[in-house]
Amino acid sequence: MSQKRRRVAQVRRLVWEHDADALIAFKFPVEALDRARQLRWIQLTSAGAEQLLPARARLDKVVVTNTRGIHVDLMADYALATMVMLNMHFPRFFADQQARRWEQRLSVPLAGRTLGVIGAGAIGSEIVRRGAAFGMHVLAVKRTPGPVEGAAEVVGTDALHDVLGRSDFVVLVVPQTPETRGMIAEAALRAMKPTAYLINIARGNVVDEPALVHALRTQWIAGAALDVFEEEPLPADSPLWALPNALLTPHVAGEPADYARRVADVFVDNLTRLRRGQPFRNVVDFERGY
């Protein structure tokens, strides 16, 4: 039996045989919903709830909460760290080190450069704040525009290509929804400056991967830092591995070393709220998809 089938079987036993009221899980198999007679709360251990979107019609009596917010500090660290590394040519310096090659590559400071943050939720807002602290001119794209601390401008998604064309660094922090799938495809990549860098800490399918490979090879853009991919683990034959202007990491930007404790804190808080009849924290809005 595959690992996925074992997980589905375990969840079924929990919600069917024991008539569970609440469940904490990384991914909830939607097949188990039909006979989950008592289930009224699912606590996801991730921020994303995309796996439940196809079953949202069957969740009308179930509250779903996620762990939104526990990734903020580490993901902001990642965004700024990779921005510095790309700006200072570290991917090429790493290759130079392996080749024992001495070649100076000069940089300009981040201060005064333009940062475009696509998705100004909790994580994006922290990246905006930190970018501003670096002295950068920060543009934020938000589904519903409103004030964001540190942002010189906050615009709606209809202005995405304008922001892409003005930014030296673009950080993707949008949730995975039908609207964001393929958001960064050929037209978006062509809208970027040839000197600009793309950093994706959102979801792999937000970016059209073949288009990005072509953009990096032909230098439509200067480089990219990618923590998420359409297929994970990234296949060994993916052309991304061999690109000298790409910095790749194995989906670790949102995985703090104390992840389990942070998840437990959210779960215990929500369990306390349930017992006291108080509103849950981090309720998923299925109309928005997150």
C-alpha positions as MATLAB code, in Angstrom:
seq = 'MSQKRRRVAQVRRLVWEHDADALIAFKFPVEALDRARQLRWIQLTSAGAEQLLPARARLDKVVVTNTRGIHVDLMADYALATMVMLNMHFPRFFADQQARRWEQRLSVPLAGRTLGVIGAGAIGSEIVRRGAAFGMHVLAVKRTPGPVEGAAEVVGTDALHDVLGRSDFVVLVVPQTPETRGMIAEAALRAMKPTAYLINIARGNVVDEPALVHALRTQWIAGAALDVFEEEPLPADSPLWALPNALLTPHVAGEPADYARRVADVFVDNLTRLRRGQPFRNVVDFERGY';
ca = [
       0.000    0.000    0.000;
       1.356    3.425   -0.940;
       2.062    6.078    1.673;
      -0.862    8.168    0.384;
      -3.282    5.229    0.644;
      -2.099    4.439    4.167;
      -2.657    8.081    5.152;
      -6.175    8.061    3.666;
      -6.974    4.814    5.488;
      -5.737    6.225    8.789;
      -7.836    9.365    8.409;
     -10.887    7.331    7.477;
     -10.541    5.253   10.641;
     -10.219    8.409   12.712;
     -13.258   10.204   11.333;
     -15.503    7.200   10.670;
     -14.831    4.709   13.456;
     -14.283    7.264   16.182;
     -16.712    9.930   14.938;
     -14.044   12.593   15.360;
     -15.191   16.168   15.986;
     -11.843   17.690   15.044;
      -8.827   16.669   13.034;
      -5.335   18.102   12.654;
      -3.666   17.093    9.405;
      -1.194   18.236    6.769;
      -3.506   17.152    3.968;
      -7.063   15.966    4.463;
      -8.165   13.360    1.898;
     -11.436   14.659    0.490;
     -12.612   11.051    0.026;
     -13.060   10.845    3.787;
     -15.570   13.695    3.948;
     -18.691   11.835    2.879;
     -18.901    9.710    6.020;
     -17.373   12.200    8.478;
     -20.671   12.628   10.314;
     -19.350   14.375   13.428;
     -16.469   16.321   11.933;
     -16.827   20.055   12.484;
     -13.268   21.372   12.470;
     -10.140   20.630   10.418;
      -6.882   22.229   11.522;
      -4.416   22.169    8.642;
      -0.715   22.145    9.486;
       0.027   24.253    6.403;
      -0.981   27.718    5.269;
      -2.250   26.465    1.911;
      -5.705   24.904    1.653;
      -5.726   24.288   -2.096;
      -6.169   20.520   -1.685;
      -9.607   21.115   -0.152;
     -10.885   23.545   -2.793;
     -12.459   20.799   -4.947;
     -14.506   19.663   -1.919;
     -15.552   23.033   -0.563;
     -19.245   22.333   -1.276;
     -19.045   19.436    1.198;
     -17.419   21.602    3.866;
     -20.410   23.830    4.576;
     -20.675   22.483    8.146;
     -16.934   22.131    8.761;
     -14.647   24.978    9.788;
     -11.189   24.754    8.242;
      -8.307   26.642    9.838;
      -4.718   26.887    8.676;
      -1.361   27.945   10.124;
      -1.176   31.289    8.377;
       1.378   33.513   10.089;
       3.818   30.937   11.481;
       6.031   31.244    8.398;
       6.317   35.028    8.295;
       9.732   35.625    9.843;
      11.603   32.802    8.106;
      10.103   33.487    4.678;
      10.978   37.162    4.975;
      14.519   36.096    5.943;
      14.668   33.911    2.834;
      13.422   36.642    0.518;
      15.965   39.175    1.747;
      18.808   36.640    1.886;
      18.292   35.475   -1.691;
      17.876   39.059   -2.852;
      21.298   39.887   -1.409;
      22.827   36.730   -2.886;
      21.466   37.386   -6.357;
      22.419   41.038   -6.227;
      25.995   40.140   -5.292;
      26.287   37.313   -7.870;
      26.668   34.530   -5.300;
      25.372   31.746   -7.615;
      28.212   32.562  -10.009;
      30.722   32.954   -7.174;
      29.780   29.468   -5.922;
      30.503   28.092   -9.400;
      33.763   30.067   -9.519;
      34.790   28.561   -6.191;
      34.220   25.016   -7.439;
      36.214   25.808  -10.587;
      38.969   27.611   -8.571;
      38.383   30.587  -10.823;
      39.141   34.146   -9.679;
      36.759   36.560  -11.384;
      35.533   39.770   -9.819;
      31.841   40.587  -10.297;
      30.748   44.002   -9.069;
      27.400   44.986   -7.552;
      25.430   48.079   -6.665;
      23.737   48.513   -3.259;
      20.159   47.392   -2.677;
      19.352   50.835   -1.292;
      17.618   52.820   -3.993;
      16.615   49.724   -6.008;
      12.959   48.892   -6.585;
      11.368   45.841   -4.970;
       8.029   44.515   -6.194;
       6.192   42.275   -3.712;
       3.388   40.335   -5.368;
       0.971   39.354   -2.622;
       1.001   41.669    0.389;
      -0.538   39.408    3.017;
       1.193   38.735    6.331;
       4.393   37.406    4.738;
       4.455   39.899    1.885;
       3.861   42.807    4.252;
       6.874   41.757    6.341;
       9.016   41.563    3.201;
       7.794   45.040    2.247;
       8.748   46.364    5.680;
      12.206   44.809    5.565;
      12.821   45.959    1.996;
      11.996   49.512    3.027;
      14.404   49.165    5.966;
      17.106   48.296    3.405;
      16.397   51.634    1.736;
      14.563   50.118   -1.217;
      11.649   51.673   -3.067;
       8.905   49.104   -2.503;
       5.848   48.456   -4.672;
       3.175   46.058   -3.411;
       0.517   44.220   -5.389;
      -2.496   43.250   -3.317;
      -5.842   41.737   -4.263;
      -7.596   44.473   -2.307;
      -5.265   47.502   -2.228;
      -4.825   49.197    1.115;
      -2.038   50.670    3.244;
       1.036   48.463    3.746;
       3.783   49.703    6.052;
       6.906   50.540    4.055;
       5.285   50.437    0.617;
       5.627   53.520   -1.556;
       2.697   52.272   -3.656;
       0.060   49.571   -3.202;
      -1.828   48.560   -6.339;
      -4.290   45.892   -7.439;
      -3.541   42.843   -9.562;
      -4.618   44.727  -12.683;
      -1.368   46.701  -12.368;
       0.836   43.583  -12.096;
       2.717   44.071  -15.361;
       3.379   47.721  -14.567;
       4.981   46.700  -11.252;
       6.964   43.931  -12.961;
       8.342   46.415  -15.464;
       9.474   48.839  -12.756;
      11.015   46.357  -10.305;
      14.638   45.283   -9.941;
      13.544   42.397   -7.705;
      10.176   40.644   -7.794;
       9.114   38.461   -4.863;
       6.095   36.175   -5.331;
       4.113   35.493   -2.134;
       0.620   34.824   -3.490;
      -1.524   31.864   -2.380;
      -2.307   29.048   -4.795;
      -5.715   29.734   -6.314;
      -7.183   29.335   -9.816;
      -6.461   33.056  -10.370;
      -2.759   32.792   -9.481;
      -2.012   29.607  -11.435;
       0.349   30.572  -14.263;
       0.366   34.214  -13.162;
       4.004   34.556  -14.185;
       4.085   33.279  -17.759;
       5.800   34.554  -20.910;
       4.033   37.924  -21.025;
       4.833   38.646  -17.387;
       8.474   37.610  -17.767;
       8.846   39.768  -20.857;
       7.415   42.691  -18.881;
      10.335   42.461  -16.437;
      13.630   44.279  -16.882;
      16.519   42.230  -18.336;
      18.441   43.215  -15.182;
      15.685   42.062  -12.810;
      15.527   39.009  -10.547;
      12.539   36.806   -9.705;
      12.140   35.167   -6.275;
       9.371   32.581   -5.894;
       8.339   31.515   -2.387;
       4.656   31.149   -3.285;
       3.743   27.922   -5.118;
       5.436   26.270   -8.073;
       2.475   26.513  -10.420;
       2.273   30.299  -10.007;
       5.160   30.379  -12.511;
       5.125   28.826  -15.982;
       8.305   26.789  -15.532;
       9.216   26.229  -19.211;
       8.740   29.949  -19.865;
      10.987   30.764  -16.897;
      13.702   28.375  -18.121;
      13.601   30.117  -21.503;
      13.667   33.550  -19.858;
      16.750   32.621  -17.814;
      18.550   31.016  -20.741;
      17.937   33.933  -23.079;
      18.363   36.548  -20.330;
      14.941   38.117  -20.538;
      15.660   38.441  -16.814;
      18.964   38.364  -14.951;
      18.241   35.473  -12.608;
      15.915   33.767  -10.162;
      15.760   32.227   -6.703;
      13.244   29.380   -6.533;
      12.094   27.513   -3.447;
       8.964   25.966   -4.988;
       8.427   24.031   -8.196;
       5.652   22.554  -10.318;
       6.890   19.063   -9.413;
       8.540   18.358   -6.074;
      11.100   16.999   -5.532;
      12.456   18.748   -8.603;
      13.300   16.003  -11.145;
      16.993   15.362  -11.717;
      16.545   16.052  -15.432;
      14.987   19.499  -14.907;
      16.914   22.122  -16.914;
      16.689   24.460  -13.908;
      19.504   22.561  -12.151;
      22.071   23.547  -14.769;
      21.246   27.241  -15.091;
      24.066   29.418  -13.731;
      21.714   32.316  -12.972;
      19.283   30.258  -10.872;
      19.477   29.682   -7.124;
      17.456   26.595   -6.115;
      16.386   25.389   -2.672;
      14.190   22.367   -1.751;
      11.020   24.086   -0.428;
      12.528   25.209    2.865;
      11.663   28.927    2.970;
       8.519   28.299    5.021;
       9.855   25.424    7.136;
      11.270   26.762   10.414;
      13.211   24.229   12.488;
      10.559   24.546   15.220;
       7.657   24.075   12.781;
       5.944   21.385   14.883;
       5.879   23.620   17.949;
       4.441   26.536   15.983;
       1.710   24.323   14.525;
       0.943   22.951   17.987;
       0.613   26.498   19.345;
      -1.997   27.352   16.686;
      -3.880   24.092   17.277;
      -3.948   24.483   21.063;
      -5.081   28.091   20.723;
      -7.921   27.066   18.405;
      -8.860   24.124   20.636;
      -9.112   26.531   23.567;
     -11.256   28.855   21.469;
     -13.529   25.957   20.493;
     -14.071   24.968   24.116;
     -14.807   28.565   25.091;
     -17.134   29.182   22.171;
     -14.825   31.859   20.751;
     -14.107   32.513   17.046;
     -11.373   30.384   15.511;
      -8.038   31.835   14.440;
      -6.978   31.559   10.768;
     -10.287   30.435    9.272;
      -9.924   29.563    5.578;
     -12.117   31.626    3.264;
     -13.013   29.252    0.427;
     -14.434   32.092   -1.647;
     -10.922   33.496   -1.833;
      -9.257   30.107   -1.783;
      -7.050   30.686    1.279;
];
